[in-house]
Coordinates of N, CA and C in Angstrom, one line a residue:
P26 N 3.1 0.4 9.2 CA 2.8 -0.4 8.1 C 2.7 0.4 6.8
H27 N 2.9 -0.2 5.7 CA 2.8 0.3 4.4 C 1.5 -0.3 3.7
V28 N 0.5 0.6 3.4 CA -0.7 0.1 2.8 C -0.7 0.3 1.3
V29 N -0.9 -0.7 0.5 CA -1.1 -0.7 -0.9 C -2.5 -1.0 -1.3
E30 N -3.2 0.0 -1.9 CA -4.6 -0.3 -2.2 C -4.5 -0.8 -3.6
F31 N -5.4 -1.8 -3.9 CA -5.4 -2.5 -5.2 C -6.9 -2.8 -5.5
P32 N -7.4 -2.4 -6.6 CA -8.8 -2.6 -7.0 C -9.2 -4.1 -7.1
S33 N -10.4 -4.3 -6.6 CA -10.8 -5.8 -6.5 C -12.4 -5.8 -6.7
E34 N -12.8 -6.8 -7.2 CA -14.3 -7.0 -7.3 C -14.9 -7.3 -5.8
D35 N -14.1 -8.0 -5.1 CA -14.5 -8.3 -3.6 C -13.8 -7.3 -2.8
E36 N -14.4 -6.3 -2.2 CA -13.8 -5.4 -1.3 C -14.0 -5.7 0.2
S37 N -14.5 -6.8 0.4 CA -14.8 -7.2 1.8 C -13.7 -7.9 2.5
S38 N -12.6 -8.3 1.7 CA -11.5 -9.0 2.2 C -10.2 -8.7 1.4
G39 N -9.0 -8.9 2.0 CA -7.8 -8.7 1.2 C -6.7 -9.5 1.7
L40 N -5.5 -9.2 1.2 CA -4.3 -9.9 1.5 C -3.4 -9.0 2.4
V41 N -2.9 -9.6 3.5 CA -2.0 -8.8 4.3 C -0.7 -9.6 4.4
L42 N 0.4 -8.8 4.2 CA 1.7 -9.4 4.3 C 2.5 -8.7 5.4
L43 N 3.2 -9.5 6.3 CA 4.0 -8.9 7.3 C 5.4 -9.5 7.1
G44 N 6.4 -8.6 7.1 CA 7.7 -9.1 6.9 C 8.7 -8.8 8.0
W45 N 9.7 -9.7 8.1 CA 10.7 -9.5 9.1 C 12.1 -9.9 8.3
R46 N 13.1 -9.0 8.7 CA 14.4 -9.2 8.2 C 14.9 -10.5 8.8
G47 N 15.5 -11.3 7.9 CA 16.0 -12.6 8.4 C 17.5 -12.5 8.5
P48 N 18.2 -13.7 8.9 CA 19.6 -13.7 9.0 C 20.3 -13.6 7.6
N49 N 21.6 -13.4 7.7 CA 22.5 -13.5 6.6 C 22.4 -14.8 5.9
Y50 N 22.5 -15.0 4.6 CA 22.4 -16.2 3.9 C 23.3 -17.2 4.5
A51 N 24.7 -16.7 4.8 CA 25.7 -17.7 5.3 C 25.4 -18.3 6.7
D52 N 24.4 -17.7 7.4 CA 24.0 -18.3 8.7 C 22.9 -19.4 8.5
F53 N 23.4 -20.4 8.0 CA 22.5 -21.7 7.7 C 21.7 -22.0 9.1
S54 N 22.4 -22.2 10.1 CA 21.7 -22.6 11.4 C 20.6 -21.7 11.8
A55 N 20.8 -20.4 11.7 CA 19.7 -19.4 12.1 C 18.6 -19.6 11.1
R56 N 18.8 -19.7 9.8 CA 17.8 -19.8 8.8 C 17.0 -21.1 9.0
A57 N 17.7 -22.2 9.4 CA 17.0 -23.4 9.6 C 16.1 -23.3 10.8
Q58 N 16.7 -22.8 11.8 CA 15.8 -22.6 13.1 C 14.6 -21.8 12.9
L59 N 14.8 -20.6 12.2 CA 13.7 -19.8 11.8 C 12.6 -20.5 11.0
D60 N 13.1 -21.3 10.1 CA 12.1 -22.0 9.2 C 11.3 -23.0 10.0
L61 N 12.0 -23.7 10.9 CA 11.2 -24.6 11.8 C 10.3 -23.8 12.7
L62 N 10.7 -22.7 13.3 CA 9.9 -21.9 14.2 C 8.6 -21.5 13.4
W63 N 8.7 -20.9 12.1 CA 7.6 -20.5 11.3 C 6.7 -21.7 11.1
T64 N 7.3 -22.9 10.8 CA 6.4 -24.0 10.6 C 5.6 -24.3 11.8
Y65 N 6.3 -24.2 13.0 CA 5.6 -24.6 14.3 C 4.5 -23.6 14.5
L66 N 4.7 -22.2 14.1 CA 3.7 -21.2 14.4 C 2.6 -21.3 13.3
T67 N 2.8 -21.8 12.2 CA 1.7 -21.7 11.1 C 1.4 -22.9 10.4
G68 N 2.2 -24.0 10.6 CA 2.1 -25.2 9.7 C 0.9 -26.1 9.7
S69 N 0.1 -26.0 10.7 CA -1.1 -26.9 10.9 C -2.2 -26.1 11.6
A70 N -3.4 -26.8 11.7 CA -4.5 -26.1 12.4 C -4.3 -26.1 13.9
A71 N -3.2 -26.8 14.4 CA -2.9 -26.8 15.9 C -1.8 -25.7 16.1
S72 N -1.3 -25.1 15.1 CA -0.3 -24.1 15.2 C -0.8 -22.8 15.9
P73 N -0.1 -22.2 16.7 CA -0.6 -21.0 17.5 C -1.2 -19.8 16.6
L74 N -0.5 -19.5 15.6 CA -1.1 -18.4 14.7 C -2.3 -18.9 13.9
T75 N -2.2 -20.0 13.3 CA -3.3 -20.6 12.6 C -4.5 -20.8 13.5
K76 N -4.3 -21.4 14.7 CA -5.4 -21.7 15.6 C -6.2 -20.5 15.9
Q77 N -5.4 -19.3 16.2 CA -6.1 -18.1 16.6 C -6.6 -17.2 15.5
L78 N -5.9 -17.3 14.3 CA -6.3 -16.3 13.3 C -7.2 -17.0 12.2
V79 N -7.1 -18.3 12.1 CA -7.8 -19.0 11.0 C -8.9 -19.9 11.6
E80 N -8.5 -20.7 12.5 CA -9.5 -21.7 13.1 C -10.4 -21.4 14.2
S81 N -10.3 -20.2 14.8 CA -11.1 -19.9 15.9 C -12.4 -19.2 15.7
E82 N -13.1 -19.0 16.7 CA -14.4 -18.3 16.5 C -14.2 -16.8 16.1
E83 N -13.1 -16.4 16.5 CA -12.7 -14.9 16.1 C -11.7 -14.8 14.8
A84 N -11.9 -15.9 14.0 CA -11.0 -15.9 12.8 C -11.2 -14.7 11.9
V85 N -10.0 -14.3 11.5 CA -10.0 -13.0 10.6 C -9.5 -13.3 9.2
C86 N -9.0 -14.5 8.9 CA -8.5 -14.8 7.6 C -8.8 -16.3 7.3
T87 N -8.6 -16.7 6.0 CA -8.8 -18.1 5.7 C -7.6 -18.9 5.6
G88 N -6.4 -18.3 5.6 CA -5.1 -19.1 5.6 C -3.9 -18.2 5.9
L89 N -2.9 -18.8 6.3 CA -1.6 -18.3 6.7 C -0.5 -19.2 6.0
F90 N 0.5 -18.5 5.5 CA 1.7 -19.3 5.2 C 2.9 -18.2 5.1
V91 N 4.0 -18.9 5.3 CA 5.3 -18.1 5.5 C 6.2 -18.4 4.3
E92 N 6.8 -17.4 3.9 CA 7.8 -17.5 2.6 C 9.1 -17.0 3.1
E93 N 10.1 -17.7 2.9 CA 11.5 -17.3 3.2 C 12.1 -16.7 1.9
K94 N 12.5 -15.5 1.9 CA 13.2 -14.9 0.8 C 14.7 -15.0 1.0
K95 N 15.4 -15.8 0.2 CA 16.8 -16.0 0.3 C 17.6 -15.1 -0.5
Y96 N 18.4 -14.2 0.1 CA 19.2 -13.3 -0.5 C 20.4 -13.1 0.4
R97 N 21.4 -12.3 0.1 CA 22.6 -12.2 1.0 C 22.0 -11.8 2.4
L98 N 21.1 -11.0 2.6 CA 20.3 -10.7 3.8 C 18.9 -11.1 3.5
G99 N 18.4 -12.2 4.1 CA 17.1 -12.7 3.8 C 16.0 -12.1 4.5
S100 N 14.8 -12.5 4.3 CA 13.6 -12.1 5.1 C 12.6 -13.2 5.1
F101 N 11.6 -13.0 6.0 CA 10.6 -14.0 6.1 C 9.3 -13.1 6.0
V102 N 8.3 -13.6 5.1 CA 7.1 -12.9 4.9 C 5.9 -13.8 5.3
L103 N 5.0 -13.3 6.2 CA 3.8 -14.0 6.7 C 2.7 -13.5 5.8
W104 N 2.1 -14.3 5.1 CA 1.0 -14.0 4.2 C -0.3 -14.5 4.9
A105 N -1.3 -13.5 5.0 CA -2.6 -13.7 5.5 C -3.6 -13.6 4.4
E106 N -4.3 -14.6 4.0 CA -5.3 -14.6 2.9 C -6.6 -14.3 3.4
D107 N -7.3 -13.7 2.5 CA -8.8 -13.3 2.7 C -9.0 -12.7 4.1
V108 N -8.2 -11.8 4.5 CA -8.4 -11.1 5.8 C -9.6 -10.2 5.6
E109 N -10.5 -10.3 6.6 CA -11.6 -9.4 6.6 C -11.3 -8.0 6.6
F110 N -11.9 -7.1 5.9 CA -11.5 -5.7 5.7 C -11.4 -5.0 7.0
D111 N -12.3 -5.2 8.0 CA -12.2 -4.6 9.2 C -11.0 -4.9 10.1
A112 N -10.5 -6.2 9.9 CA -9.4 -6.7 10.6 C -8.1 -6.4 10.0
M113 N -8.0 -5.8 8.8 CA -6.7 -5.5 8.2 C -5.8 -4.7 9.0
E114 N -6.2 -3.6 9.6 CA -5.4 -2.7 10.3 C -5.0 -3.4 11.7
T115 N -5.8 -4.1 12.3 CA -5.5 -4.7 13.6 C -4.7 -6.0 13.5
L116 N -4.6 -6.6 12.3 CA -3.9 -7.9 12.2 C -2.4 -7.9 12.7
P117 N -1.7 -6.9 12.3 CA -0.3 -6.9 12.7 C -0.2 -6.9 14.3
G118 N -1.1 -6.2 15.0 CA -1.1 -6.1 16.3 C -1.5 -7.5 17.0
R119 N -2.4 -8.1 16.4 CA -2.8 -9.5 16.9 C -1.8 -10.5 16.7
V120 N -1.1 -10.5 15.5 CA 0.1 -11.3 15.3 C 1.1 -11.1 16.4
D121 N 1.5 -9.8 16.7 CA 2.5 -9.5 17.7 C 2.0 -10.0 19.1
Q122 N 0.7 -9.9 19.4 CA 0.2 -10.4 20.6 C 0.4 -11.9 20.8
I123 N 0.0 -12.6 19.8 CA 0.1 -14.0 19.8 C 1.6 -14.5 19.9
L124 N 2.5 -13.7 19.1 CA 3.9 -14.2 19.2 C 4.4 -13.9 20.6
K125 N 4.0 -12.7 21.3 CA 4.5 -12.4 22.6 C 3.9 -13.5 23.6
A126 N 2.7 -13.9 23.5 CA 2.1 -15.0 24.3 C 2.9 -16.3 24.2
E127 N 3.2 -16.7 22.9 CA 4.0 -17.9 22.7 C 5.4 -17.8 23.4
L128 N 6.0 -16.6 23.3 CA 7.3 -16.5 23.9 C 7.1 -16.5 25.5
A129 N 6.1 -16.0 26.0 CA 5.9 -16.2 27.4 C 5.6 -17.5 27.9
N130 N 4.8 -18.3 27.1 CA 4.4 -19.7 27.5 C 5.6 -20.7 27.1
G131 N 6.4 -20.3 26.2 CA 7.4 -21.3 25.8 C 6.9 -22.2 24.7
I132 N 7.8 -22.8 24.0 CA 7.5 -23.7 22.9 C 7.1 -25.0 23.5
D133 N 6.1 -25.7 22.9 CA 5.8 -27.1 23.3 C 6.7 -28.0 22.6
L134 N 7.7 -28.6 23.3 CA 8.8 -29.3 22.8 C 8.3 -30.5 22.1
G135 N 7.3 -31.2 22.6 CA 6.7 -32.3 21.9 C 6.2 -32.0 20.6
R136 N 5.5 -30.9 20.5 CA 5.0 -30.5 19.1 C 6.1 -30.1 18.2
M137 N 7.1 -29.4 18.8 CA 8.3 -29.1 18.0 C 9.0 -30.3 17.4
R138 N 9.1 -31.3 18.2 CA 9.8 -32.6 17.7 C 8.9 -33.2 16.6
D139 N 7.6 -33.0 16.7 CA 6.7 -33.5 15.6 C 7.0 -32.7 14.3
V140 N 7.1 -31.4 14.5 CA 7.4 -30.5 13.3 C 8.7 -30.9 12.7
I141 N 9.7 -31.1 13.4 CA 11.1 -31.4 13.0 C 11.0 -32.8 12.2
G142 N 10.3 -33.8 12.8 CA 10.1 -35.1 12.2 C 9.4 -34.9 10.9
L143 N 8.3 -34.1 10.8 CA 7.6 -33.9 9.6 C 8.4 -33.2 8.5
E144 N 9.2 -32.2 8.8 CA 10.1 -31.6 7.9 C 11.2 -32.5 7.4
R145 N 11.7 -33.4 8.2 CA 12.8 -34.4 7.7 C 12.1 -35.3 6.8
R146 N 10.9 -35.8 7.1 CA 10.2 -36.7 6.1 C 9.9 -36.0 4.7
K147 N 9.4 -34.8 4.9 CA 9.1 -34.0 3.6 C 10.5 -33.8 2.8
Y148 N 11.5 -33.5 3.5 CA 12.9 -33.4 2.7 C 13.2 -34.7 2.1
K149 N 13.2 -35.7 2.8 CA 13.6 -37.1 2.2 C 12.6 -37.5 1.0
A150 N 11.3 -37.1 1.1 CA 10.4 -37.4 0.0 C 10.8 -36.4 -1.1
S151 N 11.1 -35.3 -0.9 CA 11.5 -34.3 -2.0 C 12.8 -34.8 -2.7
I152 N 13.7 -35.4 -2.0 CA 14.9 -36.1 -2.7 C 14.4 -37.1 -3.7
E153 N 13.5 -37.9 -3.3 CA 12.9 -39.0 -4.2 C 12.1 -38.4 -5.3
D154 N 11.2 -37.5 -5.0 CA 10.3 -37.0 -5.9 C 10.9 -35.9 -6.9
R155 N 11.7 -35.1 -6.4 CA 12.4 -33.9 -7.2 C 13.8 -33.8 -6.9
P156 N 14.6 -34.8 -7.2 CA 16.0 -34.7 -6.8 C 16.8 -33.6 -7.4
G157 N 16.4 -33.1 -8.6 CA 17.1 -32.1 -9.2 C 16.9 -30.7 -8.5
D158 N 15.6 -30.4 -8.2 CA 15.3 -29.2 -7.5 C 15.9 -29.3 -6.1
T159 N 15.7 -30.4 -5.4 CA 16.1 -30.5 -4.0 C 17.6 -30.3 -3.8
L160 N 18.4 -30.9 -4.7 CA 19.9 -30.9 -4.5 C 20.5 -29.7 -5.3
L161 N 20.0 -29.3 -6.4 CA 20.6 -28.3 -7.2 C 20.2 -26.8 -6.7
D162 N 19.0 -26.7 -6.3 CA 18.6 -25.2 -5.8 C 19.5 -24.7 -4.8
P163 N 19.8 -25.4 -3.7 CA 20.8 -24.9 -2.7 C 22.2 -24.6 -3.3
L164 N 22.6 -25.3 -4.2 CA 23.9 -25.0 -4.9 C 23.8 -23.8 -5.7
I165 N 22.7 -23.5 -6.4 CA 22.5 -22.3 -7.1 C 22.4 -21.1 -6.2
E166 N 21.7 -21.2 -5.1 CA 21.5 -20.2 -4.1 C 22.8 -19.8 -3.5
H167 N 23.6 -20.9 -3.3 CA 24.9 -20.6 -2.6 C 25.8 -19.8 -3.6
Y168 N 25.8 -20.1 -4.9 CA 26.6 -19.5 -5.9 C 26.1 -18.0 -5.9
L169 N 24.8 -17.7 -5.9 CA 24.2 -16.4 -6.0 C 24.5 -15.6 -4.7
Y170 N 24.2 -16.2 -3.5 CA 24.2 -15.4 -2.3 C 25.2 -15.7 -1.3
G171 N 26.0 -16.8 -1.5 CA 27.0 -17.3 -0.5 C 28.3 -16.6 -0.7
D172 N 29.2 -16.9 0.2 CA 30.6 -16.4 0.0 C 31.4 -17.2 -0.9
R173 N 31.7 -16.7 -2.1 CA 32.3 -17.5 -3.1 C 33.8 -17.6 -2.8
F174 N 34.4 -16.9 -1.9 CA 35.8 -16.9 -1.7 C 36.2 -17.6 -0.4
G175 N 35.2 -18.2 0.3 CA 35.5 -18.9 1.5 C 35.9 -18.1 2.7
G176 N 35.7 -16.9 2.7 CA 36.1 -16.0 3.8 C 35.3 -16.0 4.9

């Protein structure tokens, strides 16, 4: 891990970011699957990472969210907010442990179906609420990061 120290008035907690290289921009299916997986892992109080790192008796942070960085080769960044100072160095290991446990136990397909349904409803709502952003952003991203020559 790479540690960046930053001065703060409150030195009892901090921000921890964990990153993973994502698929190529052109691999829409893999990006969509990873987006759904991260929502499954962090999107609600019942999500495995949120339940164990935020909502449990042994909570070490106040919130988790995932950001997808879309470039030709993308990445996913897990943001852990207000991580207790003593837990900062052990957080990556705990996340790895939770992910391995989820892999061993398998995905709850009923819950995943709910996640997919929620994401579909959010997408439809965004088309009504922000049609310009929802429809134009993917076109701009494709122009910037996609294959312009159809190869």
